[in-house]
Amino acid sequence: MGINSDSDITANLQIGPTDQGMVRIYVQGETVDLPMDFDPQEALEIAEELKGAAQRAAAMVAGNSKKKR
């Protein structure tokens, strides 16, 4: 499965600090229970990647809506 593959899998996502000073991304679904811990600097890098991806996706949506006019 890749980034552009459709999926019927649903999961919950929780993000927050741990009591050990790490940032945890926790994914929980029907067949998965996945805690991922990152140091604060890694978490900031992930946040930058997420923001960049969101900006690119928004630009794609904006470009597609202009084409439909």
mmCIF file of C-alpha atoms in Angstrom:
data_model
loop_
_atom_site.group_PDB
_atom_site.id
_atom_site.type_symbol
_atom_site.label_atom_id
_atom_site.label_comp_id
_atom_site.label_asym_id
_atom_site.label_seq_id
_atom_site.Cartn_x
_atom_site.Cartn_y
_atom_site.Cartn_z
ATOM 1 C CA MET A 1 0.000 0.000 0.000
ATOM 2 C CA GLY A 2 1.308 3.447 -0.860
ATOM 3 C CA ILE A 3 0.462 7.081 -0.263
ATOM 4 C CA ASN A 4 -2.081 7.168 -3.108
ATOM 5 C CA SER A 5 -3.735 3.791 -2.431
ATOM 6 C CA ASP A 6 -7.323 3.830 -1.174
ATOM 7 C CA SER A 7 -8.036 2.030 2.087
ATOM 8 C CA ASP A 8 -11.067 1.081 4.153
ATOM 9 C CA ILE A 9 -8.984 0.890 7.333
ATOM 10 C CA THR A 10 -10.016 3.248 10.115
ATOM 11 C CA ALA A 11 -7.902 4.176 13.103
ATOM 12 C CA ASN A 12 -7.691 6.676 15.928
ATOM 13 C CA LEU A 13 -4.717 9.007 16.158
ATOM 14 C CA GLN A 14 -3.522 10.611 19.387
ATOM 15 C CA ILE A 15 -0.546 12.937 19.721
ATOM 16 C CA GLY A 16 0.867 14.260 22.972
ATOM 17 C CA PRO A 17 3.811 14.501 25.339
ATOM 18 C CA THR A 18 4.839 11.550 27.494
ATOM 19 C CA ASP A 19 5.982 11.748 31.098
ATOM 20 C CA GLN A 20 9.487 10.929 29.808
ATOM 21 C CA GLY A 21 9.779 14.134 27.750
ATOM 22 C CA MET A 22 9.043 12.461 24.427
ATOM 23 C CA VAL A 23 6.299 13.171 21.916
ATOM 24 C CA ARG A 24 4.091 10.159 21.240
ATOM 25 C CA ILE A 25 2.093 9.536 18.111
ATOM 26 C CA TYR A 26 -0.307 6.747 18.986
ATOM 27 C CA VAL A 27 -2.260 4.906 16.293
ATOM 28 C CA GLN A 28 -5.003 2.541 17.394
ATOM 29 C CA GLY A 29 -7.219 0.556 15.085
ATOM 30 C CA GLU A 30 -9.018 -2.736 14.846
ATOM 31 C CA THR A 31 -5.810 -4.643 14.071
ATOM 32 C CA VAL A 32 -3.112 -2.205 15.184
ATOM 33 C CA ASP A 33 -1.953 -0.682 18.457
ATOM 34 C CA LEU A 34 1.119 1.375 17.592
ATOM 35 C CA PRO A 35 2.830 3.864 19.928
ATOM 36 C CA MET A 36 5.680 5.818 18.300
ATOM 37 C CA ASP A 37 7.886 8.003 20.505
ATOM 38 C CA PHE A 38 10.035 10.849 19.176
ATOM 39 C CA ASP A 39 12.344 13.297 20.853
ATOM 40 C CA PRO A 40 11.094 16.899 20.652
ATOM 41 C CA GLN A 41 13.407 17.833 17.748
ATOM 42 C CA GLU A 42 12.247 14.848 15.683
ATOM 43 C CA ALA A 43 8.640 15.771 16.456
ATOM 44 C CA LEU A 44 9.226 19.314 15.200
ATOM 45 C CA GLU A 45 10.708 17.927 11.978
ATOM 46 C CA ILE A 46 7.667 15.675 11.527
ATOM 47 C CA ALA A 47 5.393 18.669 12.158
ATOM 48 C CA GLU A 48 7.206 20.617 9.427
ATOM 49 C CA GLU A 49 6.773 17.702 7.008
ATOM 50 C CA LEU A 50 3.055 17.473 7.848
ATOM 51 C CA LYS A 51 2.608 21.209 7.358
ATOM 52 C CA GLY A 52 4.407 21.100 4.015
ATOM 53 C CA ALA A 53 2.285 18.169 2.833
ATOM 54 C CA ALA A 54 -0.902 19.961 3.921
ATOM 55 C CA GLN A 55 0.140 23.093 2.034
ATOM 56 C CA ARG A 56 0.875 21.094 -1.131
ATOM 57 C CA ALA A 57 -2.451 19.250 -0.843
ATOM 58 C CA ALA A 58 -4.314 22.548 -0.367
ATOM 59 C CA ALA A 59 -2.578 23.974 -3.445
ATOM 60 C CA MET A 60 -3.650 20.912 -5.452
ATOM 61 C CA VAL A 61 -7.259 21.332 -4.331
ATOM 62 C CA ALA A 62 -7.177 25.053 -5.145
ATOM 63 C CA GLY A 63 -5.710 24.297 -8.572
ATOM 64 C CA ASN A 64 -8.392 21.687 -9.277
ATOM 65 C CA SER A 65 -11.231 24.040 -8.282
ATOM 66 C CA LYS A 66 -9.872 26.731 -10.630
ATOM 67 C CA LYS A 67 -9.840 24.233 -13.520
ATOM 68 C CA LYS A 68 -13.528 23.394 -12.933
ATOM 69 C CA ARG A 69 -14.669 26.992 -13.402
#
